[in-house]
mmCIF file of C-alpha atoms and ligand atoms in Angstrom:
data_model
loop_
_atom_site.group_PDB
_atom_site.id
_atom_site.type_symbol
_atom_site.label_atom_id
_atom_site.label_comp_id
_atom_site.label_asym_id
_atom_site.label_seq_id
_atom_site.Cartn_x
_atom_site.Cartn_y
_atom_site.Cartn_z
ATOM 1 C CA MET A 169 0.000 0.000 0.000
ATOM 2 C CA THR A 170 1.423 3.387 -0.897
ATOM 3 C CA SER A 171 1.627 5.941 1.815
ATOM 4 C CA HIS A 172 -0.633 8.164 -0.232
ATOM 5 C CA LEU A 173 -3.456 5.604 -0.180
ATOM 6 C CA ALA A 174 -2.945 5.001 3.538
ATOM 7 C CA HIS A 175 -3.257 8.738 4.055
ATOM 8 C CA LEU A 176 -6.519 8.843 2.099
ATOM 9 C CA LEU A 177 -7.959 5.983 4.145
ATOM 10 C CA ARG A 178 -7.030 7.742 7.366
ATOM 11 C CA LEU A 179 -8.659 10.890 6.098
ATOM 12 C CA ARG A 180 -11.789 8.951 5.197
ATOM 13 C CA ARG A 181 -11.979 7.495 8.730
ATOM 14 C CA TRP A 182 -11.734 10.978 10.193
ATOM 15 C CA ILE A 183 -14.455 12.259 7.914
ATOM 16 C CA LEU A 184 -16.784 9.394 8.840
ATOM 17 C CA LEU A 185 -16.072 9.978 12.504
ATOM 18 C CA ALA A 186 -16.739 13.693 12.151
ATOM 19 C CA LEU A 187 -20.036 12.974 10.360
ATOM 20 C CA ALA A 188 -21.075 10.536 13.109
ATOM 21 C CA ILE A 189 -20.323 13.105 15.805
ATOM 22 C CA GLY A 190 -22.214 15.723 13.831
ATOM 23 C CA ALA A 191 -25.248 13.447 13.556
ATOM 24 C CA PHE A 192 -25.077 12.697 17.305
ATOM 25 C CA VAL A 193 -24.862 16.404 18.160
ATOM 26 C CA THR A 194 -27.756 17.234 15.818
ATOM 27 C CA ALA A 195 -29.945 14.506 17.333
ATOM 28 C CA ALA A 196 -28.968 15.538 20.853
ATOM 29 C CA THR A 197 -29.637 19.240 20.300
ATOM 30 C CA GLY A 198 -32.852 18.707 18.286
ATOM 31 C CA ASP A 199 -31.571 20.647 15.253
ATOM 32 C CA GLU A 200 -33.300 20.044 11.911
ATOM 33 C CA ALA A 201 -31.886 17.224 9.859
ATOM 34 C CA GLU A 202 -30.542 18.135 6.418
ATOM 35 C CA PRO A 203 -33.626 18.856 4.220
ATOM 36 C CA GLU A 204 -34.248 16.155 1.678
ATOM 37 C CA THR A 205 -33.541 17.462 -1.833
ATOM 38 C CA PRO A 206 -36.764 17.326 -3.879
ATOM 39 C CA ARG A 207 -36.675 15.247 -7.017
ATOM 40 C CA ARG A 208 -35.374 17.185 -9.971
ATOM 41 C CA ILE A 209 -38.204 17.425 -12.521
ATOM 42 C CA TYR A 210 -38.457 18.165 -16.185
ATOM 43 C CA LEU A 211 -40.091 21.350 -17.417
ATOM 44 C CA ASP A 212 -43.033 19.451 -18.864
ATOM 45 C CA GLU A 213 -43.758 17.916 -15.436
ATOM 46 C CA PHE A 214 -44.166 21.318 -13.780
ATOM 47 C CA ARG A 215 -47.781 21.912 -12.777
ATOM 48 C CA PRO A 216 -47.771 24.802 -10.326
ATOM 49 C CA THR A 217 -51.093 25.570 -8.649
ATOM 50 C CA SER A 218 -51.538 29.272 -8.020
ATOM 51 C CA SER A 219 -52.134 30.191 -4.387
ATOM 52 C CA LEU A 220 -53.721 33.518 -5.345
ATOM 53 C CA LYS A 221 -57.225 34.209 -4.123
ATOM 54 C CA THR A 222 -58.626 36.959 -6.345
ATOM 55 C CA PRO A 223 -62.063 37.474 -7.938
ATOM 56 C CA GLN A 224 -62.778 35.049 -10.763
ATOM 57 C CA HIS A 225 -65.414 35.377 -13.464
ATOM 58 C CA LEU A 226 -65.707 32.231 -15.528
ATOM 59 C CA LEU A 227 -67.864 33.867 -18.180
ATOM 60 C CA GLU A 228 -69.796 31.273 -20.142
ATOM 61 C CA ARG A 229 -70.745 33.587 -22.996
ATOM 62 C CA ALA A 230 -69.777 36.822 -24.658
ATOM 63 C CA LYS A 231 -71.548 39.928 -23.386
ATOM 64 C CA TYR A 232 -72.570 40.895 -26.950
ATOM 65 C CA PRO A 233 -73.193 38.830 -30.077
ATOM 66 C CA CYS A 234 -69.847 37.834 -31.412
ATOM 67 C CA ILE A 235 -68.386 37.082 -34.857
ATOM 68 C CA ASN A 236 -65.542 34.569 -34.798
ATOM 69 C CA VAL A 237 -63.549 35.586 -37.872
ATOM 70 C CA HIS A 238 -61.014 32.749 -37.680
ATOM 71 C CA THR A 239 -62.315 29.164 -37.590
ATOM 72 C CA HIS A 240 -61.502 25.936 -39.403
ATOM 73 C CA PRO A 241 -64.559 23.699 -39.749
ATOM 74 C CA GLY A 242 -63.286 22.298 -43.065
ATOM 75 C CA ARG A 243 -63.036 18.675 -41.978
ATOM 76 C CA LEU A 244 -66.050 18.493 -39.693
ATOM 77 C CA SER A 245 -68.855 15.979 -40.184
ATOM 78 C CA ASP A 246 -72.466 17.194 -40.151
ATOM 79 C CA ASP A 247 -72.784 16.129 -36.516
ATOM 80 C CA GLU A 248 -69.644 18.009 -35.572
ATOM 81 C CA ILE A 249 -70.929 21.108 -37.357
ATOM 82 C CA ASP A 250 -74.152 20.830 -35.348
ATOM 83 C CA GLU A 251 -72.066 20.607 -32.178
ATOM 84 C CA MET A 252 -70.026 23.649 -33.234
ATOM 85 C CA VAL A 253 -73.230 25.640 -33.697
ATOM 86 C CA ARG A 254 -74.503 24.446 -30.304
ATOM 87 C CA VAL A 255 -71.318 25.838 -28.698
ATOM 88 C CA MET A 256 -71.771 29.046 -30.709
ATOM 89 C CA ASP A 257 -75.323 29.361 -29.347
ATOM 90 C CA GLU A 258 -74.226 28.804 -25.766
ATOM 91 C CA SER A 259 -71.320 31.224 -26.136
ATOM 92 C CA ASN A 260 -73.231 33.987 -27.948
ATOM 93 C CA ILE A 261 -71.282 33.577 -31.188
ATOM 94 C CA ALA A 262 -73.645 34.671 -33.943
ATOM 95 C CA VAL A 263 -71.462 33.853 -36.946
ATOM 96 C CA SER A 264 -68.287 31.876 -37.567
ATOM 97 C CA VAL A 265 -66.068 32.625 -40.540
ATOM 98 C CA SER A 266 -64.771 29.428 -42.129
ATOM 99 C CA LEU A 267 -61.339 30.012 -43.595
ATOM 100 C CA ASP A 268 -61.407 26.605 -45.254
ATOM 101 C CA GLY A 269 -63.025 27.320 -48.612
ATOM 102 C CA ARG A 270 -61.060 25.843 -51.498
ATOM 103 C CA ALA A 271 -61.248 27.447 -54.898
ATOM 104 C CA GLY A 272 -62.974 25.487 -57.641
ATOM 105 C CA ALA A 273 -65.667 22.824 -57.349
ATOM 106 C CA ALA A 274 -64.971 22.237 -53.645
ATOM 107 C CA PHE A 275 -66.001 25.791 -52.776
ATOM 108 C CA PRO A 276 -69.770 25.633 -53.257
ATOM 109 C CA GLU A 277 -69.732 22.195 -51.620
ATOM 110 C CA HIS A 278 -68.147 23.511 -48.424
ATOM 111 C CA MET A 279 -70.396 26.566 -48.475
ATOM 112 C CA LYS A 280 -73.492 24.433 -48.871
ATOM 113 C CA LYS A 281 -72.470 22.040 -46.125
ATOM 114 C CA LEU A 282 -72.283 24.890 -43.626
ATOM 115 C CA THR A 283 -75.086 27.159 -44.735
ATOM 116 C CA THR A 284 -77.954 24.824 -45.620
ATOM 117 C CA ARG A 285 -77.976 23.244 -42.155
ATOM 118 C CA HIS A 286 -77.312 26.516 -40.378
ATOM 119 C CA PRO A 287 -78.356 29.505 -42.458
ATOM 120 C CA GLY A 288 -76.890 32.798 -41.341
ATOM 121 C CA ARG A 289 -74.367 31.181 -38.990
ATOM 122 C CA PHE A 290 -71.388 30.856 -41.325
ATOM 123 C CA VAL A 291 -69.629 32.804 -44.004
ATOM 124 C CA VAL A 292 -66.748 31.304 -45.979
ATOM 125 C CA PHE A 293 -63.445 32.710 -47.185
ATOM 126 C CA VAL A 294 -61.707 31.114 -50.142
ATOM 127 C CA ARG A 295 -58.041 30.243 -49.895
ATOM 128 C CA MET A 296 -55.344 31.396 -52.231
ATOM 129 C CA ASP A 297 -54.901 28.372 -54.485
ATOM 130 C CA PHE A 298 -51.251 27.927 -55.437
ATOM 131 C CA VAL A 299 -51.882 24.546 -57.064
ATOM 132 C CA GLY A 300 -54.532 25.554 -59.583
ATOM 133 C CA ASP A 301 -54.634 23.095 -62.462
ATOM 134 C CA GLY A 302 -51.371 21.451 -61.362
ATOM 135 C CA ASP A 303 -50.892 18.087 -59.692
ATOM 136 C CA ARG A 304 -51.093 18.520 -55.905
ATOM 137 C CA GLN A 305 -48.376 15.873 -55.410
ATOM 138 C CA GLU A 306 -45.964 17.550 -57.858
ATOM 139 C CA SER A 307 -45.150 21.056 -56.689
ATOM 140 C CA ASP A 308 -43.249 21.759 -59.920
ATOM 141 C CA THR A 309 -46.542 21.633 -61.786
ATOM 142 C CA TRP A 310 -48.332 24.158 -59.581
ATOM 143 C CA ASP A 311 -49.829 27.321 -61.031
ATOM 144 C CA ILE A 312 -47.891 29.562 -58.651
ATOM 145 C CA HIS A 313 -44.836 29.237 -60.915
ATOM 146 C CA ASP A 314 -46.696 30.725 -63.865
ATOM 147 C CA PRO A 315 -45.835 34.435 -64.151
ATOM 148 C CA ASP A 316 -49.542 35.034 -64.851
ATOM 149 C CA PHE A 317 -50.596 33.175 -61.719
ATOM 150 C CA GLY A 318 -51.995 36.355 -60.180
ATOM 151 C CA ILE A 319 -54.437 36.987 -63.007
ATOM 152 C CA ALA A 320 -55.658 33.385 -63.027
ATOM 153 C CA MET A 321 -56.074 33.402 -59.250
ATOM 154 C CA ALA A 322 -57.868 36.752 -59.372
ATOM 155 C CA ASP A 323 -60.363 35.176 -61.798
ATOM 156 C CA ARG A 324 -60.820 32.166 -59.523
ATOM 157 C CA LEU A 325 -61.443 34.627 -56.709
ATOM 158 C CA THR A 326 -64.111 36.413 -58.720
ATOM 159 C CA GLU A 327 -65.767 33.062 -59.372
ATOM 160 C CA ALA A 328 -65.669 32.123 -55.675
ATOM 161 C CA VAL A 329 -67.203 35.463 -54.704
ATOM 162 C CA ARG A 330 -69.944 34.844 -57.252
ATOM 163 C CA GLN A 331 -70.508 31.540 -55.435
ATOM 164 C CA GLY A 332 -70.781 33.339 -52.125
ATOM 165 C CA ALA A 333 -67.230 33.774 -50.776
ATOM 166 C CA SER A 334 -66.907 36.606 -48.261
ATOM 167 C CA GLY A 335 -63.141 36.983 -48.324
ATOM 168 C CA LEU A 336 -59.746 35.637 -49.305
ATOM 169 C CA LYS A 337 -57.593 33.647 -46.869
ATOM 170 C CA LEU A 338 -53.852 33.220 -46.922
ATOM 171 C CA LEU A 339 -51.904 30.775 -44.831
ATOM 172 C CA LYS A 340 -48.388 31.349 -43.613
ATOM 173 C CA ASP A 341 -47.110 29.079 -46.379
ATOM 174 C CA LEU A 342 -46.589 32.169 -48.517
ATOM 175 C CA GLY A 343 -43.243 33.356 -47.192
ATOM 176 C CA LEU A 344 -42.353 30.185 -45.270
ATOM 177 C CA TYR A 345 -43.051 27.176 -47.501
ATOM 178 C CA GLN A 346 -43.942 28.116 -51.081
ATOM 179 C CA ARG A 347 -40.785 27.801 -53.150
ATOM 180 C CA ASP A 348 -40.033 28.394 -56.795
ATOM 181 C CA ARG A 349 -38.716 25.625 -59.040
ATOM 182 C CA ASP A 350 -35.163 26.421 -57.901
ATOM 183 C CA GLY A 351 -36.163 25.970 -54.289
ATOM 184 C CA LYS A 352 -36.113 29.648 -53.373
ATOM 185 C CA LEU A 353 -38.925 30.931 -51.145
ATOM 186 C CA TYR A 354 -41.433 33.234 -52.814
ATOM 187 C CA ALA A 355 -41.560 36.615 -51.115
ATOM 188 C CA PRO A 356 -45.058 37.539 -49.903
ATOM 189 C CA ASP A 357 -44.800 40.803 -51.843
ATOM 190 C CA ASP A 358 -43.733 39.159 -55.111
ATOM 191 C CA PRO A 359 -45.443 41.267 -57.793
ATOM 192 C CA ARG A 360 -46.989 38.149 -59.370
ATOM 193 C CA PHE A 361 -49.612 38.229 -56.588
ATOM 194 C CA ASP A 362 -50.571 41.873 -57.098
ATOM 195 C CA PRO A 363 -53.571 41.139 -59.360
ATOM 196 C CA VAL A 364 -55.067 39.106 -56.509
ATOM 197 C CA TRP A 365 -54.781 41.907 -53.950
ATOM 198 C CA LYS A 366 -56.136 44.375 -56.460
ATOM 199 C CA ARG A 367 -59.091 42.163 -57.359
ATOM 200 C CA SER A 368 -59.937 41.661 -53.687
ATOM 201 C CA GLY A 369 -60.333 45.410 -53.388
ATOM 202 C CA GLU A 370 -62.473 45.593 -56.517
ATOM 203 C CA LEU A 371 -64.666 42.775 -55.221
ATOM 204 C CA ASN A 372 -64.901 44.564 -51.887
ATOM 205 C CA ILE A 373 -63.833 41.523 -49.899
ATOM 206 C CA PRO A 374 -61.186 41.478 -47.155
ATOM 207 C CA VAL A 375 -57.947 39.526 -47.302
ATOM 208 C CA LEU A 376 -57.375 37.624 -44.056
ATOM 209 C CA TRP A 377 -53.680 36.933 -44.058
ATOM 210 C CA HIS A 378 -51.506 34.914 -41.739
ATOM 211 C CA CYS A 379 -47.935 35.895 -42.553
ATOM 212 C CA GLY A 380 -45.237 34.884 -40.103
ATOM 213 C CA ASP A 381 -45.528 33.326 -36.663
ATOM 214 C CA PRO A 382 -44.543 34.273 -33.097
ATOM 215 C CA VAL A 383 -41.203 36.027 -33.065
ATOM 216 C CA ALA A 384 -39.841 33.365 -30.675
ATOM 217 C CA PHE A 385 -40.207 30.779 -33.459
ATOM 218 C CA PHE A 386 -37.573 32.642 -35.444
ATOM 219 C CA GLY A 387 -35.023 32.571 -32.629
ATOM 220 C CA GLU A 388 -32.745 29.769 -31.627
ATOM 221 C CA THR A 389 -34.440 27.022 -29.586
ATOM 222 C CA SER A 390 -32.143 27.603 -26.630
ATOM 223 C CA GLU A 391 -32.692 28.000 -22.901
ATOM 224 C CA LYS A 392 -33.213 31.721 -23.564
ATOM 225 C CA ASN A 393 -36.151 31.150 -25.907
ATOM 226 C CA GLU A 394 -39.350 32.053 -24.053
ATOM 227 C CA ARG A 395 -41.240 29.366 -25.973
ATOM 228 C CA TRP A 396 -38.578 26.707 -25.668
ATOM 229 C CA GLU A 397 -40.985 24.169 -24.209
ATOM 230 C CA GLU A 398 -43.362 24.526 -27.155
ATOM 231 C CA LEU A 399 -40.570 24.395 -29.731
ATOM 232 C CA TYR A 400 -39.147 21.350 -27.995
ATOM 233 C CA ARG A 401 -42.499 19.621 -28.493
ATOM 234 C CA HIS A 402 -42.821 20.978 -32.045
ATOM 235 C CA PRO A 403 -39.374 21.372 -33.588
ATOM 236 C CA GLU A 404 -41.093 21.694 -36.964
ATOM 237 C CA TRP A 405 -42.481 25.077 -35.823
ATOM 238 C CA SER A 406 -39.025 26.595 -35.638
ATOM 239 C CA PHE A 407 -38.100 28.938 -38.475
ATOM 240 C CA HIS A 408 -34.654 29.625 -37.139
ATOM 241 C CA GLY A 409 -31.730 29.493 -39.511
ATOM 242 C CA LYS A 410 -31.683 27.527 -42.772
ATOM 243 C CA ASP A 411 -32.909 29.859 -45.502
ATOM 244 C CA PHE A 412 -35.912 31.108 -43.565
ATOM 245 C CA PRO A 413 -36.473 34.854 -43.606
ATOM 246 C CA GLU A 414 -36.203 36.855 -40.417
ATOM 247 C CA HIS A 415 -39.489 37.545 -38.659
ATOM 248 C CA GLN A 416 -39.277 41.240 -39.554
ATOM 249 C CA GLU A 417 -38.697 40.471 -43.253
ATOM 250 C CA LEU A 418 -42.110 38.787 -43.406
ATOM 251 C CA ILE A 419 -43.762 41.648 -41.539
ATOM 252 C CA ASP A 420 -42.137 44.144 -43.919
ATOM 253 C CA ALA A 421 -43.134 42.184 -47.032
ATOM 254 C CA ARG A 422 -46.815 42.104 -46.079
ATOM 255 C CA ILE A 423 -46.709 45.776 -45.095
ATOM 256 C CA ARG A 424 -45.377 46.619 -48.572
ATOM 257 C CA VAL A 425 -48.391 44.823 -50.077
ATOM 258 C CA ILE A 426 -50.782 46.668 -47.755
ATOM 259 C CA ALA A 427 -49.122 49.959 -48.728
ATOM 260 C CA ARG A 428 -49.346 49.179 -52.461
ATOM 261 C CA HIS A 429 -53.068 48.360 -52.246
ATOM 262 C CA PRO A 430 -54.768 51.069 -50.214
ATOM 263 C CA ASP A 431 -58.191 50.172 -51.648
ATOM 264 C CA THR A 432 -57.998 46.587 -50.387
ATOM 265 C CA THR A 433 -58.959 45.708 -46.815
ATOM 266 C CA PHE A 434 -56.463 43.513 -44.996
ATOM 267 C CA ILE A 435 -57.188 41.639 -41.782
ATOM 268 C CA CYS A 436 -53.856 40.483 -40.441
ATOM 269 C CA ALA A 437 -54.331 37.206 -38.591
ATOM 270 C CA HIS A 438 -52.977 36.608 -35.099
ATOM 271 C CA MET A 439 -52.443 40.317 -34.315
ATOM 272 C CA ALA A 440 -50.300 40.560 -37.452
ATOM 273 C CA ASP A 441 -47.922 38.224 -35.623
ATOM 274 C CA ILE A 442 -46.507 41.154 -33.674
ATOM 275 C CA PRO A 443 -48.547 41.031 -30.443
ATOM 276 C CA GLU A 444 -45.215 41.037 -28.601
ATOM 277 C CA ASP A 445 -44.625 44.612 -29.773
ATOM 278 C CA LEU A 446 -47.894 46.534 -29.773
ATOM 279 C CA ALA A 447 -46.116 49.876 -30.221
ATOM 280 C CA LYS A 448 -44.733 48.615 -33.518
ATOM 281 C CA LEU A 449 -48.153 47.289 -34.541
ATOM 282 C CA ALA A 450 -49.738 50.633 -33.611
ATOM 283 C CA GLY A 451 -47.278 52.377 -35.913
ATOM 284 C CA TYR A 452 -48.427 50.244 -38.854
ATOM 285 C CA LEU A 453 -52.112 50.742 -38.045
ATOM 286 C CA ASP A 454 -51.566 54.519 -37.873
ATOM 287 C CA GLN A 455 -49.877 54.503 -41.241
ATOM 288 C CA TYR A 456 -52.190 52.118 -43.122
ATOM 289 C CA PRO A 457 -55.936 52.666 -42.632
ATOM 290 C CA ASN A 458 -56.699 49.547 -44.735
ATOM 291 C CA MET A 459 -54.924 47.328 -42.186
ATOM 292 C CA ASN A 460 -56.850 45.531 -39.433
ATOM 293 C CA VAL A 461 -55.979 42.714 -37.055
ATOM 294 C CA GLU A 462 -57.706 39.794 -35.394
ATOM 295 C CA ILE A 463 -56.777 38.208 -32.076
ATOM 296 C CA ALA A 464 -56.910 34.467 -32.883
ATOM 297 C CA ALA A 465 -54.532 32.364 -30.792
ATOM 298 C CA ARG A 466 -52.834 35.447 -29.349
ATOM 299 C CA VAL A 467 -54.738 35.939 -26.092
ATOM 300 C CA ALA A 468 -51.719 34.427 -24.338
ATOM 301 C CA GLU A 469 -49.505 37.210 -25.668
ATOM 302 C CA LEU A 470 -51.988 40.003 -25.106
ATOM 303 C CA GLY A 471 -53.051 38.926 -21.640
ATOM 304 C CA ARG A 472 -49.531 38.989 -20.234
ATOM 305 C CA GLN A 473 -49.297 42.744 -20.951
ATOM 306 C CA PRO A 474 -52.690 43.937 -19.680
ATOM 307 C CA TYR A 475 -51.831 47.640 -19.322
ATOM 308 C CA THR A 476 -50.326 47.986 -22.785
ATOM 309 C CA ALA A 477 -52.960 45.753 -24.348
ATOM 310 C CA ARG A 478 -55.842 47.683 -22.785
ATOM 311 C CA ARG A 479 -54.534 51.015 -24.079
ATOM 312 C CA PHE A 480 -54.036 49.443 -27.502
ATOM 313 C CA PHE A 481 -57.510 47.884 -27.585
ATOM 314 C CA LEU A 482 -59.163 51.159 -26.579
ATOM 315 C CA LYS A 483 -57.254 53.190 -29.148
ATOM 316 C CA TYR A 484 -57.690 50.709 -32.009
ATOM 317 C CA ALA A 485 -61.126 49.304 -31.126
ATOM 318 C CA ASP A 486 -62.234 50.010 -34.717
ATOM 319 C CA ARG A 487 -59.421 47.896 -36.153
ATOM 320 C CA ILE A 488 -59.503 44.732 -34.030
ATOM 321 C CA LEU A 489 -61.674 41.685 -34.743
ATOM 322 C CA PHE A 490 -62.461 38.688 -32.595
ATOM 323 C CA GLY A 491 -61.124 35.287 -33.670
ATOM 324 C CA THR A 492 -59.976 32.056 -32.089
ATOM 325 C CA ASP A 493 -58.540 29.689 -34.730
ATOM 326 C CA GLY A 494 -59.649 26.044 -34.914
ATOM 327 C CA VAL A 495 -63.089 24.991 -33.716
ATOM 328 C CA PRO A 496 -63.013 26.063 -30.090
ATOM 329 C CA PRO A 497 -64.937 24.144 -27.432
ATOM 330 C CA LYS A 498 -66.667 26.230 -24.780
ATOM 331 C CA SER A 499 -63.789 25.768 -22.338
ATOM 332 C CA GLU A 500 -61.386 27.400 -24.809
ATOM 333 C CA LEU A 501 -63.709 30.342 -25.343
ATOM 334 C CA ILE A 502 -64.013 31.222 -21.650
ATOM 335 C CA PRO A 503 -60.456 32.682 -21.357
ATOM 336 C CA HIS A 504 -61.280 34.959 -24.326
ATOM 337 C CA TRP A 505 -64.350 36.405 -22.598
ATOM 338 C CA ARG A 506 -62.404 36.751 -19.354
ATOM 339 C CA PHE A 507 -59.511 38.492 -21.090
ATOM 340 C CA LEU A 508 -61.672 40.992 -22.948
ATOM 341 C CA GLU A 509 -64.438 41.650 -20.410
ATOM 342 C CA THR A 510 -63.102 41.140 -16.868
ATOM 343 C CA TRP A 511 -60.369 42.352 -14.539
ATOM 344 C CA ASP A 512 -59.539 38.792 -13.536
ATOM 345 C CA GLU A 513 -55.906 38.274 -12.633
ATOM 346 C CA TYR A 514 -53.352 35.630 -13.428
ATOM 347 C CA PHE A 515 -55.543 32.988 -14.993
ATOM 348 C CA PRO A 516 -54.719 30.310 -17.587
ATOM 349 C CA TYR A 517 -55.170 31.376 -21.201
ATOM 350 C CA GLU A 518 -56.136 27.874 -22.253
ATOM 351 C CA ASP A 519 -58.063 24.976 -20.844
ATOM 352 C CA ASN A 520 -54.936 22.904 -20.526
ATOM 353 C CA PRO A 521 -53.029 21.656 -17.467
ATOM 354 C CA PHE A 522 -49.881 23.089 -18.982
ATOM 355 C CA PRO A 523 -49.659 26.503 -20.670
ATOM 356 C CA PRO A 524 -48.907 25.457 -24.247
ATOM 357 C CA GLN A 525 -47.779 28.810 -25.706
ATOM 358 C CA GLY A 526 -45.365 30.080 -23.112
ATOM 359 C CA LEU A 527 -45.159 29.389 -19.395
ATOM 360 C CA TRP A 528 -47.262 32.214 -18.035
ATOM 361 C CA ASN A 529 -50.794 33.200 -17.057
ATOM 362 C CA ILE A 530 -52.805 36.200 -18.187
ATOM 363 C CA TYR A 531 -54.909 39.139 -16.932
ATOM 364 C CA GLY A 532 -58.203 40.604 -18.083
ATOM 365 C CA ILE A 533 -58.375 44.079 -19.624
ATOM 366 C CA GLY A 534 -61.957 44.949 -18.619
ATOM 367 C CA LEU A 535 -62.974 46.625 -21.886
ATOM 368 C CA PRO A 536 -65.943 49.016 -21.863
ATOM 369 C CA ASP A 537 -69.120 48.130 -23.754
ATOM 370 C CA ASP A 538 -68.531 50.274 -26.836
ATOM 371 C CA ALA A 539 -65.115 48.708 -27.477
ATOM 372 C CA LEU A 540 -66.504 45.216 -26.884
ATOM 373 C CA GLN A 541 -69.313 45.779 -29.377
ATOM 374 C CA LYS A 542 -66.889 46.881 -32.078
ATOM 375 C CA ILE A 543 -64.464 44.024 -31.477
ATOM 376 C CA TYR A 544 -67.137 41.378 -31.062
ATOM 377 C CA HIS A 545 -69.231 42.303 -34.090
ATOM 378 C CA GLY A 546 -69.200 45.913 -35.304
ATOM 379 C CA ASN A 547 -65.950 45.712 -37.222
ATOM 380 C CA ALA A 548 -66.724 42.312 -38.724
ATOM 381 C CA ILE A 549 -70.136 43.488 -39.945
ATOM 382 C CA ARG A 550 -68.486 46.515 -41.546
ATOM 383 C CA LEU A 551 -65.606 44.635 -43.185
ATOM 384 C CA ILE A 552 -66.960 41.174 -44.084
ATOM 385 C CA PRO A 553 -69.785 40.815 -46.606
ATOM 386 C CA GLY A 554 -72.660 38.601 -45.486
ATOM 387 C CA VAL A 555 -72.063 38.932 -41.754
ATOM 388 C CA THR A 556 -75.046 40.063 -39.694
ATOM 389 C CA ILE A 557 -76.174 39.600 -36.121
ATOM 390 C CA PRO A 558 -79.720 38.885 -34.987
ATOM 391 C CA GLU A 559 -81.798 42.024 -34.277
HETATM 392 ZN ZN1 LIG B 758 -55.969 29.419 -38.736
#
C-alpha cells in the first residue's frame, strides 16, 4: 500500500467519525436534519397551482353577439358542425367565418355544407390556391410558378365570390413554404400576386392573411427562448436558420403589399404576428388605414401585458376583430371572454393543465361596452360581406 493511499484511508476514517459526531450532536440538540432534496423534474412535469385568491369570473358567454372571424370547420362531419353551432349558441357567437373554402368545385360544396344546415351562422373565405390546375403531389406543376398566376387566381377569386365567398384567406405558407422551381422561397410581396390583392379590393372583400408566426419561433431554440418548451415539443415550428427569412422580413413584405393596395382591406391574422410589440403594430395601423388585425390564438400574448394591451384595444377598437382559430370548445372560449371583459388576474389562457404557448398566465383588460361591441361584431359586420347579427 502506498503511503498516499494510507493517508486517504485515514482521512476517510476521520471524515466518517466527524459525520457521526455531527449526527449525534444534531440529534442531541434537536436541530433540523438536512432537508431532503426534492426530485429534480423536467419542465413538462411542472404543474404549479396558483395560491392567489382573487375574484374570478368564468364567463360562459360573450356579453354581446360575437363574430368569430377565424375558424376551421373544413373537416367536420355534419354532426360536428351541429355541435359547433350548439357551442356558438351557448357562447353567444352569432357567426363563424370558415377560412377553409377551397377554390374550384370544392367551394360551393363547403359553403353548402355549412349554410344549408345553419343559415346565417357561417360565411366562408376562399383560400389562395397555389396549385390551380397542377398536380397537388408535384409542386413543380403548380400554377404559382406561372408568371400570370396572379391573373388566373384573381379570376378564380371572382368566381368564388360569385358563389358566395366573403373573403380571401392566406396561410403562412406564402413566405415560409412556397418555393419556386429552384427551391427559393417566394416573397409575400412578389409582384406576381398583385392582381389578386387588387381584385380583392375591386370585389370589396377582405384579405385575411396569416404571414409569419410568433417572433420566438424565429429565434434559436435555446434555454433563452421564451417558448422553448413549445418548440421542444414541435421542432417543426421553428423557423430559425436555414434559408428562412427573419421575422421582420415577413412583416415588412406584407406591409409593402398593404401599402401598395390602399383600396384593399387587410385583416392580419394573429395580431399581425406582432402582439409582442404593440407599439410597432400601432405604428403600422396609424400609417395604413386599410390594415386591421384579429386576435386568434394570441390571447396568451396580449393577456400577459394587460396595461399595454388595454390602451391598444381602446385606441384601435375600430381595427380589431375577434377570432380564435380552430373549432373552439366552450372551455377554450371562456379565457377569451375573461380576457376581454373582466379584470380577472393571473388565470390560464387555455383549458390545458400546462400553458402550451409560453409558461405564463394572463390578466383581463376589462374593456368598456362600446369597445366590446366593435371588437365582437361591429368591425366584422363593416368589413366582411354577409355577416349580420340577430336584431
Ligand atoms: Zn388558422
